[in-house]
Coordinates of C-alpha atoms and ligand atoms in Angstrom, one line a residue:
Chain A
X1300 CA 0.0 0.0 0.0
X1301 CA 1.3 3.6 -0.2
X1302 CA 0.6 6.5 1.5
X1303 CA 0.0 9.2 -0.3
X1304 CA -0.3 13.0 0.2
X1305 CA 1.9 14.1 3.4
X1306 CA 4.1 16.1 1.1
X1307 CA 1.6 18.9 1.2
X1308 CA 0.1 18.3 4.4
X1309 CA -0.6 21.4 6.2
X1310 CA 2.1 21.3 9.9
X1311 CA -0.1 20.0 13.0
X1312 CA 0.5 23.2 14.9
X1313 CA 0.5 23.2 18.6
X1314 CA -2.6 21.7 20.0
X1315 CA -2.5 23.1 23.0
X1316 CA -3.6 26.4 21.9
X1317 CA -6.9 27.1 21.0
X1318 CA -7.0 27.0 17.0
X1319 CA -6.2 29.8 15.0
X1320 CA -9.1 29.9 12.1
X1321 CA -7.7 29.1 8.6
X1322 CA -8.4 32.3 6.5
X1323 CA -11.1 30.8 3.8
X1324 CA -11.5 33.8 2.1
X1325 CA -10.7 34.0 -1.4
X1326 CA -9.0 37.7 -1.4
X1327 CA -7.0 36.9 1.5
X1328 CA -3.6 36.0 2.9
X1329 CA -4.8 32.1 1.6
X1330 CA -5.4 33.4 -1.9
X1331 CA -1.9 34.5 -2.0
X1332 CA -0.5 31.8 -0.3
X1333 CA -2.1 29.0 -2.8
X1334 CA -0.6 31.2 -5.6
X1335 CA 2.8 31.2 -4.3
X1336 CA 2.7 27.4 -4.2
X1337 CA 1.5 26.8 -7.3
X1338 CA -1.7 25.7 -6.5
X1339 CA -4.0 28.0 -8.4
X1340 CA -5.2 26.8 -11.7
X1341 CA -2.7 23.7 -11.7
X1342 CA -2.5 20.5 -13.4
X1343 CA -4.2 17.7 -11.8
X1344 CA -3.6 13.9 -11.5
X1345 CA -6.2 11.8 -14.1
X1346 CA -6.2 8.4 -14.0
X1347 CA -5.1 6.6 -17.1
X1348 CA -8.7 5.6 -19.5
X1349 CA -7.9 5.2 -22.9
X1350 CA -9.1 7.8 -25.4
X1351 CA -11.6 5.3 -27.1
X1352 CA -13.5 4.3 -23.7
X1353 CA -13.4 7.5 -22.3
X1354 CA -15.1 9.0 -25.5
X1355 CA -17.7 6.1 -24.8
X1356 CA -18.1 6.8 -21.2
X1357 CA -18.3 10.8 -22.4
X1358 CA -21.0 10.5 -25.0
X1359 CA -24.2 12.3 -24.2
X1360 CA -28.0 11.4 -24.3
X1361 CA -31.2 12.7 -23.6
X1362 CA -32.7 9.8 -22.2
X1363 CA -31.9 9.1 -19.0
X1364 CA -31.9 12.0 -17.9
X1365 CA -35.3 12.4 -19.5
X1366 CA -36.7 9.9 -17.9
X1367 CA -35.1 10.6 -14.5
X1368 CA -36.6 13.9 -14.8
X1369 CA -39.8 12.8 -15.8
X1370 CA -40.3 10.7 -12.2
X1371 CA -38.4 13.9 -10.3
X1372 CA -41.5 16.3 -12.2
X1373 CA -44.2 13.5 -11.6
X1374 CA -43.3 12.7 -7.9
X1375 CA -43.6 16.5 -6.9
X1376 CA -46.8 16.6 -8.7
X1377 CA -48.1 13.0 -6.9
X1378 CA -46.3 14.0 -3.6
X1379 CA -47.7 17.2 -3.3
X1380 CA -51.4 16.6 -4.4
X1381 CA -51.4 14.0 -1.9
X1382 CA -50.1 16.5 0.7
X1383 CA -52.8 19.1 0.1
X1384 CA -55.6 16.3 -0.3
X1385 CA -55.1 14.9 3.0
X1386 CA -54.6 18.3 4.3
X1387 CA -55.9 18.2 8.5
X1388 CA -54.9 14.3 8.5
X1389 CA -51.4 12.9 9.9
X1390 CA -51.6 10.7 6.8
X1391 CA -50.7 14.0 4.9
X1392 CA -47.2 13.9 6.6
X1393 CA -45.6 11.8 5.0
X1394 CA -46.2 13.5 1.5
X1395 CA -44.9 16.5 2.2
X1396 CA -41.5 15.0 3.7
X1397 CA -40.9 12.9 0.5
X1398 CA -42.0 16.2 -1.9
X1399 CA -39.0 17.9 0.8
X1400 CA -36.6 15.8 0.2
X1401 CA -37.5 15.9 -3.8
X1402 CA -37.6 19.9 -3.7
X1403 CA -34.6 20.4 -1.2
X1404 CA -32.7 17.8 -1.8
X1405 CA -33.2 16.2 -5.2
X1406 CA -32.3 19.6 -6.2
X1407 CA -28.8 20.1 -5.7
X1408 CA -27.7 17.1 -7.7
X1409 CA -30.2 18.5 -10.7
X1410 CA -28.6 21.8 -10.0
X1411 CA -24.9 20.7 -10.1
X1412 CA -25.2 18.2 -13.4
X1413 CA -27.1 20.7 -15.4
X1414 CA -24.2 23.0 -14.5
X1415 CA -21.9 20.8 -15.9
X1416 CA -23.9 20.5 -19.0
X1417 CA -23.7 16.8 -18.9
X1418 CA -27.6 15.4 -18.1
X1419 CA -28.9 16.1 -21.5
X1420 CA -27.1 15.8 -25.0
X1421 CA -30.0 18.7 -25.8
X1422 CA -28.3 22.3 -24.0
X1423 CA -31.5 24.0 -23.6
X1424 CA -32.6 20.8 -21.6
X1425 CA -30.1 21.3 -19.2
X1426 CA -30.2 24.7 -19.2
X1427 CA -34.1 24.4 -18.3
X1428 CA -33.8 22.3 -15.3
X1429 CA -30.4 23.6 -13.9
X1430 CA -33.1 27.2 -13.7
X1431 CA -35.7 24.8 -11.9
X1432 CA -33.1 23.3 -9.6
X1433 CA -31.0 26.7 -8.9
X1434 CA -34.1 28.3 -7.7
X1435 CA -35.1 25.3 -5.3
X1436 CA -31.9 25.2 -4.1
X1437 CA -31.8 28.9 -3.7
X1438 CA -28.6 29.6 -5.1
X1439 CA -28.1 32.7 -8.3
X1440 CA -27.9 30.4 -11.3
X1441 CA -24.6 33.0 -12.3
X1442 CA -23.1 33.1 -9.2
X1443 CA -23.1 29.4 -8.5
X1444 CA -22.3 28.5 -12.2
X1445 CA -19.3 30.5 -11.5
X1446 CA -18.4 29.2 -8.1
X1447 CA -18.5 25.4 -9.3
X1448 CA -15.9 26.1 -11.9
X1449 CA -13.7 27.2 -9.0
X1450 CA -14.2 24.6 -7.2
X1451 CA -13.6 21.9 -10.6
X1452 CA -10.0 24.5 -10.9
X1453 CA -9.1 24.7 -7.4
X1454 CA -10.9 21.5 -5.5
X1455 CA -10.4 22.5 -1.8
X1456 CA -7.3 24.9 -2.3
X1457 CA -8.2 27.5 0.6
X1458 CA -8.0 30.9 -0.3
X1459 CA -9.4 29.8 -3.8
X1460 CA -12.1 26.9 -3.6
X1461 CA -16.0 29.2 -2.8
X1462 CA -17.1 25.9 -2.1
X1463 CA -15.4 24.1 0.9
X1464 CA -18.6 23.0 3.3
X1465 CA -16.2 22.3 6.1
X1466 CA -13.9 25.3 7.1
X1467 CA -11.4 24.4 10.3
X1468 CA -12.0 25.0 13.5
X1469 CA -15.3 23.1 12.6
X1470 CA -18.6 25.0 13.9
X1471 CA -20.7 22.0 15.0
X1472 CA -23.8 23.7 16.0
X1473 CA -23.6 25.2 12.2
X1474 CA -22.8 22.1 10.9
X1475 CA -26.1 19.8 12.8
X1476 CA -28.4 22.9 11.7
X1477 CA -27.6 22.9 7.9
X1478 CA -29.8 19.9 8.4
X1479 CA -33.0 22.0 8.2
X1480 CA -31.3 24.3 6.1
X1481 CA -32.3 27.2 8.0
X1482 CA -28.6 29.3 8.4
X1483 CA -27.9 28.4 5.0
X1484 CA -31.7 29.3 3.7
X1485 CA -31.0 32.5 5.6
X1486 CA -27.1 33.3 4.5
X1487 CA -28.6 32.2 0.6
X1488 CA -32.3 34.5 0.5
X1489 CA -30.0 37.3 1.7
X1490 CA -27.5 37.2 -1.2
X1491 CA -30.5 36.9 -3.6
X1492 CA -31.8 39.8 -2.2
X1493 CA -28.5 41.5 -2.3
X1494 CA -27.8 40.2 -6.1
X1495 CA -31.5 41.9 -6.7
X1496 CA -30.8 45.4 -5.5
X1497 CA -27.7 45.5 -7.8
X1498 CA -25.0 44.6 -5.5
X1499 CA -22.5 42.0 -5.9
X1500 CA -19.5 40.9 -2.8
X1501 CA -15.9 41.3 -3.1
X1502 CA -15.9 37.6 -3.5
X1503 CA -18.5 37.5 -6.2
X1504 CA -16.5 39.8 -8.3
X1505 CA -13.1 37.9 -7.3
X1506 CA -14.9 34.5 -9.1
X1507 CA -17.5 36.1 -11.6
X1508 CA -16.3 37.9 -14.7
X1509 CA -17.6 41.4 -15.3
X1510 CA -19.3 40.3 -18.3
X1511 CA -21.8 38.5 -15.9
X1512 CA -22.9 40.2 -13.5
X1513 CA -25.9 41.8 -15.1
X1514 CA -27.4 38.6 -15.9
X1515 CA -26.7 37.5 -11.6
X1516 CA -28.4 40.7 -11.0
X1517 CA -31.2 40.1 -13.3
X1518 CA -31.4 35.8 -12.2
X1519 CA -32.0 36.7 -8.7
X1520 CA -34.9 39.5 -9.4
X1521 CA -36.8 36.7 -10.8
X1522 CA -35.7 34.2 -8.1
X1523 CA -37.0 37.2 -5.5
X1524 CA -40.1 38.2 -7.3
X1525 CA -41.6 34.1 -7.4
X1526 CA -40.7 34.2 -3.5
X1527 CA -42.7 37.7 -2.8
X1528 CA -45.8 36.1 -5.3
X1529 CA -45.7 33.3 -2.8
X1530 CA -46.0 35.2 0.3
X1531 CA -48.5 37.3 -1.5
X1532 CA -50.8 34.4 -2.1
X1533 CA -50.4 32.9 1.3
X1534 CA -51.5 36.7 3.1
X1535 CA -54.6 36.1 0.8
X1536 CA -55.1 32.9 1.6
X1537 CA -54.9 34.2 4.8
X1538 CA -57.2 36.9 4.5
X1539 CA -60.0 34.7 2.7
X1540 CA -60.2 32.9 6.4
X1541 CA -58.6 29.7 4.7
X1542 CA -56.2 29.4 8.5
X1543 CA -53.2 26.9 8.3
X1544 CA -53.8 26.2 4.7
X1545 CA -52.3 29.4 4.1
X1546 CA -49.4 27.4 4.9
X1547 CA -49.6 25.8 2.0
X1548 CA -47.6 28.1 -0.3
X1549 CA -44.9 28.3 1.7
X1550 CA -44.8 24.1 2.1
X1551 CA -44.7 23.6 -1.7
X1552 CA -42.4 26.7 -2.6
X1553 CA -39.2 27.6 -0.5
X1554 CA -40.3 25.9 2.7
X1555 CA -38.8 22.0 1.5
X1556 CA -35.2 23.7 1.0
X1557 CA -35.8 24.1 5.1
X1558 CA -37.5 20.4 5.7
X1559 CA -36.2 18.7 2.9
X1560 CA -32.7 19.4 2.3
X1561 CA -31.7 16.7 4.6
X1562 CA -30.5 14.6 2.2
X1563 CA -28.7 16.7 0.4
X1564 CA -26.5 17.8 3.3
X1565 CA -25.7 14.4 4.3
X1566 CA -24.5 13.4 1.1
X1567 CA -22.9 16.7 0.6
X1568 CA -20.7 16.9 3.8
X1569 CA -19.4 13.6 2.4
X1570 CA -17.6 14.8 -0.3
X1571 CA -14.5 16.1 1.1
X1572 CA -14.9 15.6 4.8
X1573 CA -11.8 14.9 6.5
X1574 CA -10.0 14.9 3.9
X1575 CA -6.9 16.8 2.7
X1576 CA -6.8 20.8 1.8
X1577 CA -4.1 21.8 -0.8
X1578 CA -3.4 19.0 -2.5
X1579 CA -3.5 18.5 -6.5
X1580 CA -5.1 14.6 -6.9
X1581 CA -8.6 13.9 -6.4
X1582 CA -8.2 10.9 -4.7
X1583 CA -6.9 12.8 -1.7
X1584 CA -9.4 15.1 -1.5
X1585 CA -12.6 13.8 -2.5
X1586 CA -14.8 10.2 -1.4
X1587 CA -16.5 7.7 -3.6
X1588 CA -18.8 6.2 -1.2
X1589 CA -21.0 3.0 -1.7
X1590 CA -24.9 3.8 -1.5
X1591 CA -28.5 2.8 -1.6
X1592 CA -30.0 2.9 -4.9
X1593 CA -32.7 5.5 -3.4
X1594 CA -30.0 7.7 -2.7
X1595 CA -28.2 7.3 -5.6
X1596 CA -30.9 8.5 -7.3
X1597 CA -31.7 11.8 -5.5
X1598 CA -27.9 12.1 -5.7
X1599 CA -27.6 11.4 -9.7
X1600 CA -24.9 9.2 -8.2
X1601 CA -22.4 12.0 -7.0
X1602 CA -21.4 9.5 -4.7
X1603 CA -18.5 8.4 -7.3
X1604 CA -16.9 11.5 -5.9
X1605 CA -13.5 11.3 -7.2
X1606 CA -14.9 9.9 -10.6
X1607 CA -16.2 13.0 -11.3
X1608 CA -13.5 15.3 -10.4
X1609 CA -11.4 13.6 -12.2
X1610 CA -13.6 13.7 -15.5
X1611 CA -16.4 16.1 -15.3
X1612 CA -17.4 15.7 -18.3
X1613 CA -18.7 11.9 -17.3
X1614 CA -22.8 12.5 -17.3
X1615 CA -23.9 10.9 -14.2
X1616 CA -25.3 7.9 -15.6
X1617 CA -22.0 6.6 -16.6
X1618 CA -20.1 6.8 -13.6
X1619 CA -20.9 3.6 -11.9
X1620 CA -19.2 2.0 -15.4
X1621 CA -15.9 5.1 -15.1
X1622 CA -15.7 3.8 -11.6
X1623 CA -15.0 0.2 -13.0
X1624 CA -13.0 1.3 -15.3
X1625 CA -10.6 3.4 -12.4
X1626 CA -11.2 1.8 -9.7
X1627 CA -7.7 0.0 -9.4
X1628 CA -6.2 3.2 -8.9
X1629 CA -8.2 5.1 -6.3
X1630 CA -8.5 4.5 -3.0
X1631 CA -10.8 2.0 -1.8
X1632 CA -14.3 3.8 -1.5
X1633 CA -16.5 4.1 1.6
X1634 CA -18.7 0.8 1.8
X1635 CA -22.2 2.8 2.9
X1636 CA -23.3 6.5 4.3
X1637 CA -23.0 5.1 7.9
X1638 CA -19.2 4.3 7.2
X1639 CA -18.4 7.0 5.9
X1640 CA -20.1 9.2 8.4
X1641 CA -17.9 7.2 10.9
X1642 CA -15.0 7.9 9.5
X1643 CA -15.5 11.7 8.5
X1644 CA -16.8 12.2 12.0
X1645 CA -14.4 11.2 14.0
X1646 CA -11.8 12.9 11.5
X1647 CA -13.4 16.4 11.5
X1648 CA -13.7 15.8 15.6
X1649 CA -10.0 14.9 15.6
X1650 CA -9.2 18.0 13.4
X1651 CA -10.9 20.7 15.6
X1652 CA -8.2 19.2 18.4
X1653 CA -5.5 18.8 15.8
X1654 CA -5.2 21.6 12.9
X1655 CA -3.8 20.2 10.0
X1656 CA -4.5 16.7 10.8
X1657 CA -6.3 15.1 7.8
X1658 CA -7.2 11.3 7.0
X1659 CA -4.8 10.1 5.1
X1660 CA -6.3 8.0 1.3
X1661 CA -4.6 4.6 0.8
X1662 CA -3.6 3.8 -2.6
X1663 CA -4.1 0.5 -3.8
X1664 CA -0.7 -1.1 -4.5
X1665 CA -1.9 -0.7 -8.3
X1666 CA -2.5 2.6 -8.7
X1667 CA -0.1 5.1 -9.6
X1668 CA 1.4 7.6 -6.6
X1669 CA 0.3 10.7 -5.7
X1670 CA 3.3 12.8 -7.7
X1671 CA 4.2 15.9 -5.9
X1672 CA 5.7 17.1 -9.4
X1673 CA 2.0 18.3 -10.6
X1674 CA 2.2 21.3 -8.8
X1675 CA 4.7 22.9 -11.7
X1676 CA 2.6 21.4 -14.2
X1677 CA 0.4 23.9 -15.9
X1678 CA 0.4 24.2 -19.8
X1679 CA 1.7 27.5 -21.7
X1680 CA -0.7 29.2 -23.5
X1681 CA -0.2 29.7 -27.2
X1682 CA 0.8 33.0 -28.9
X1683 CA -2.4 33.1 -31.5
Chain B
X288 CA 2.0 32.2 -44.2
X289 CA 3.1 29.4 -44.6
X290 CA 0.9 25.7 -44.7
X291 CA 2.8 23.4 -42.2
X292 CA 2.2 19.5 -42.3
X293 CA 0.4 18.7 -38.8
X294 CA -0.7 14.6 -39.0
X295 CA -2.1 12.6 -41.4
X296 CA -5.8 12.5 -41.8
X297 CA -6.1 9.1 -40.1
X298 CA -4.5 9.8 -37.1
X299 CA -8.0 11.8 -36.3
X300 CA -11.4 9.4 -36.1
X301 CA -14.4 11.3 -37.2
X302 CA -15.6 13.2 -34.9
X303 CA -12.6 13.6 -32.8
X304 CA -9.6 16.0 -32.2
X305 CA -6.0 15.8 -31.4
X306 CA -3.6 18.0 -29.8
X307 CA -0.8 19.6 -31.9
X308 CA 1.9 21.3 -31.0
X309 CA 4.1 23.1 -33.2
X310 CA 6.9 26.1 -32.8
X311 CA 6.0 26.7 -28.8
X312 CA 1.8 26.3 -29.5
X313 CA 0.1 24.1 -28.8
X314 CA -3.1 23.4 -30.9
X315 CA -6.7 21.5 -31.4
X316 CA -7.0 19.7 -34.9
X317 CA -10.6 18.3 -35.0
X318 CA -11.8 15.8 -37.9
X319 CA -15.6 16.8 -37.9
X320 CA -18.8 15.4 -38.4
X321 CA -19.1 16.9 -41.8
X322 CA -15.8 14.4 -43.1
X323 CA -13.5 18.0 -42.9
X324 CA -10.7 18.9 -40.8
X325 CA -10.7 21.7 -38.5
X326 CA -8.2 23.7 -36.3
X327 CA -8.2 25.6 -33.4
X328 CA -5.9 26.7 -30.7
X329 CA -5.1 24.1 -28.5
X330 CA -6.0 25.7 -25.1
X331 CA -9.4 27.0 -24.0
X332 CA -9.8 30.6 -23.1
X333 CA -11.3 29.8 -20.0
X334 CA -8.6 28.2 -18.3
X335 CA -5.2 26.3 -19.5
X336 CA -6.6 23.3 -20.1
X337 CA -5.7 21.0 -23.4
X338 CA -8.9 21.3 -25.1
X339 CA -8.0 17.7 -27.3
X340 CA -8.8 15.4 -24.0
X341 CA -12.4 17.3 -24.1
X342 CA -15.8 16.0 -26.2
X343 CA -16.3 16.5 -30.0
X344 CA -20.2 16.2 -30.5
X345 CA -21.4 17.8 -33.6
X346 CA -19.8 21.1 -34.3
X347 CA -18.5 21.7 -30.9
X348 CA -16.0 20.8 -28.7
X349 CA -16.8 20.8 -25.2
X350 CA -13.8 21.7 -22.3
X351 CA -12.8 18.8 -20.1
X352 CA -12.5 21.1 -17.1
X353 CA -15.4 23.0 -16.8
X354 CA -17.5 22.1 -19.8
X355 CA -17.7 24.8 -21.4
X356 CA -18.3 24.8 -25.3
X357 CA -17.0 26.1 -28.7
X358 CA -17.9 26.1 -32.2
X359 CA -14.7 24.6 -33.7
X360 CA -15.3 26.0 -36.6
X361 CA -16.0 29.5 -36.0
X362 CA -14.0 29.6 -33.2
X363 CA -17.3 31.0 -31.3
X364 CA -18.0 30.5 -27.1
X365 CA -21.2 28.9 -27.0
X366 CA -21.7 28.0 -23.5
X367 CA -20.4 29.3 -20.2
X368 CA -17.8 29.1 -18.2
X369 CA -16.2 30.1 -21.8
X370 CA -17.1 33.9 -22.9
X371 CA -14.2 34.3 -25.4
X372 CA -14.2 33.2 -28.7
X373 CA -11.0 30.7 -29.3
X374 CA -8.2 30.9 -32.7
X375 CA -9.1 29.4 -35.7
X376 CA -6.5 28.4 -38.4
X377 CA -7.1 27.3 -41.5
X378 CA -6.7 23.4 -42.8
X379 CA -6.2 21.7 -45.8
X380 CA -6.0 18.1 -46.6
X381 CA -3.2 16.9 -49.3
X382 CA -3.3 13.7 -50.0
X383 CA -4.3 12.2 -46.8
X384 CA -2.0 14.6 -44.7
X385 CA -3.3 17.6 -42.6
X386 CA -1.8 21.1 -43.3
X387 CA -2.5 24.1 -40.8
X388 CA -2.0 27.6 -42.2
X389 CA 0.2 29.4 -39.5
X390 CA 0.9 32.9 -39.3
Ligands
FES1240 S1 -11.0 25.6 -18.6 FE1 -12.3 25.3 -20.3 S2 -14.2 25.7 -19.6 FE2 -13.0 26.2 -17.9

């Protein structure tokens, strides 16, 4: 076996000082730092796959992701009809947790594939349901589009990655209430409301090209107008005597991002928990885990992790067959969502003792080291 | 201006590209769905990524990083994260080799 991935490892400092925060911001002393050691924008490892099968495992169609889509549309439809006609009985319950976890979960995988481009062979496809999915998810369709390239370039480089969901020392409490989505919901409606007066951050503008603003500005007007029609209609619900149902509104638009995004963040925090900051190889930074087929299919299987860092441009129905085809030379993955959980948990618990501490990834004696020699690997540009 | 021999027109499956590199460039040669060969520079103007390990479907030629998509013919950015247009050159076939017009 061979470790891998203690070259870049950031010192264990003294643990028995309280931790000093890492800077995460991306116009920081971090920012700088990652640039000075070649970590912005660099070359990454890739598992070998020959040209011919990865062009195969590459190709795009419309129809699973048609279909797929088709269920995810139909379900809300069956899920919250049955909510509303059971309205007043428990048996209504249930309906409107699986329409949650459809609307505030099923979302983010919907959101994050469309992004890519990959679901559909047809653009304006994905282009249609990465709109659907960005507004459930609450996140600008520019901004985020712009953030998840970042995060492809700079995969948990601090100072440059937007998207790192666990920043050291660790805030637990944070952390258990992104369950029910309501910091998050709150942190996310803000910046929509922000992006539709005009105004973008520092950071925005450090990861979002002049060029696009306007359209984040114009993205989250919309996004802000659909959430003041719903409170509209629920005030005149309210007002025509109609009492709780006036709830309603609120339950089938917004409200599952807060009662349904449960799965979402548990699959999410999986991605990179633990694991290593700063380092240029997927398998070090990233976790293929084992799942239920249910989950899987929320998910659009995201749970091949490191399959699709390495080649994002894998649509989600072929990664099961990329991760046969790579497997030898990645880590071994996480056997279910409770393993993994074990593992990340008692990692991240270790880390808020221990700054810098990080699970180390195994190789498998067939896969090819992590090379160090990546980090002064980035193409010239040609003269045109 | 002159034409400078760049593969011969087998090395390229339809509907595939290859990288090229040539005097310090590096470059994109693309065997389209139309039969004709195509040329582009070899680097997207998103970031420095080779764009020949990316996905020729149709007319385009999508990014391997971030996915973003060109018309390899026009050179044109057709989908985001790309908003500038890439290099075309110019490509003739002689007798089953590939010749790129290079300024
Ligand atoms: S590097 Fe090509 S799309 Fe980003």
């Amino acid at each position: 076996m061979l470790r891998a991935g203690e070259g870049t490892a950031i010192a264990p400092s003294d643990t028995s000082a309280a931790p000093a925060p890492r800077d995460y911001t991306l116009t920081g002393p971090s920012a700088r730092q990652a640039a000075e050691r070649g970590l912005v924008a660099a070359e990454w490892y890739h598992s070998d796959v020959p040209r011919k099968k990865m062009k195969e495992l590459m190709a795009r169609r419309d129809g699973p992701a048609l279909r797929d889509s088709a269920i995810w549309i139909g379900l809300h439809v069956l899920f919250a009809a049955g909510g509303i006609w059971f309205w007043g009985s428990w048996i209504a319950v249930p309906f409107w947790l699986a329409y949650g976890v459809l609307y505030g979960s099923a979302c983010d995988a919907r959101w994050h594939e469309c992004g890519h481009g990959t679901a559909f062979r047809t653009r304006w496809m994905n282009d249609v349901v990465y709109h659907i999915a960005s507004f459930q998810v609450i996140r600008n369709p520019v901004n985020w589009r712009w953030s998840h390239a970042r995060h492809h370039t700079d995969t948990i480089i601090v100072g440059r990655d937007a998207e790192i969901a666990w920043m050291h020392p660790v805030k637990l409490a944070l952390k258990a209430l992104a369950y029910v989505g309501i910091h998050d919901v709150w942190t996310s409606l803000g910046g929509l409301v922000r992006n539709a007066a005009g105004k973008l951050s520092a950071e925005e503008k450090e990861y979002i090209p002049q060029s696009e603003w306007h359209k984040a500005v114009f993205w989250a007007r919309w996004h802000v107008a659909i959430y003041a029609a719903t409170v509209l209609v629920a005030l005149g619900m309210l007002l025509a005597g109609m009492g709780w149902k006036a709830t309603i509104p609120f339950l089938l638009i917004g409200g599952p991002r807060v009662y349904g995004c449960w799965h979402m963040i548990m699959t999410g925090l999986l991605q990179h928990g633990g694991l290593a900051e700063d380092v240029l190889d997927h398998r070090l930074n990233s976790r293929t885990v084992y799942m239920n087929p249910v989950s899987r299919w929320i998910y659009w299987n995201m749970n091949y992790h490191v399959e699709h860092h390495m080649f994002p441009m894998v649509p989600y129905y072929a990664l099961p067959a990329l991760h046969e085809v790579i497997k030898h030379d990645l880590p071994s993955p996480n056997t279910s969502i409770w393993q993994a959980y074990r593992e990340m948990i008692r990692a991240v618990m270790r880390q808020r003792r221990e700054p810098g501490y990080y699970l180390v990834r195994e190789l498998p004696a067939t896969a090819r080291p992590y090379q160090g020699q990546l980090h002064a690997a980035v193409p010239e540009r040609a003269m045109a | 201006m002159p034409w400078i021999d760049a593969c011969a027109s087998d090395d390229i499956e339809e509907e595939d590209v290859i990288r090229w590199d040539h005097g310090g460039q590096t470059f994109a040669i693309y065997h389209g769905a139309d039969g004709a060969f195509y040329c582009t520079d070899g680097l997207c103007t998103h970031e420095q990524v080779h764009l020949a390990d990316g996905l020729v479907m149709d007319f385009e030629i999508e990014c391997p990083r971030h996915n973003g998509v060109f018309d390899y013919r026009s050179g044109k950015a057709l989908r985001a994260p790309v908003c500038v247009d890439l290099a075309t050159y110019e490509v003739r076939d002689v007798d089953g080799r590939i010749e790129v017009l290079i300024e």
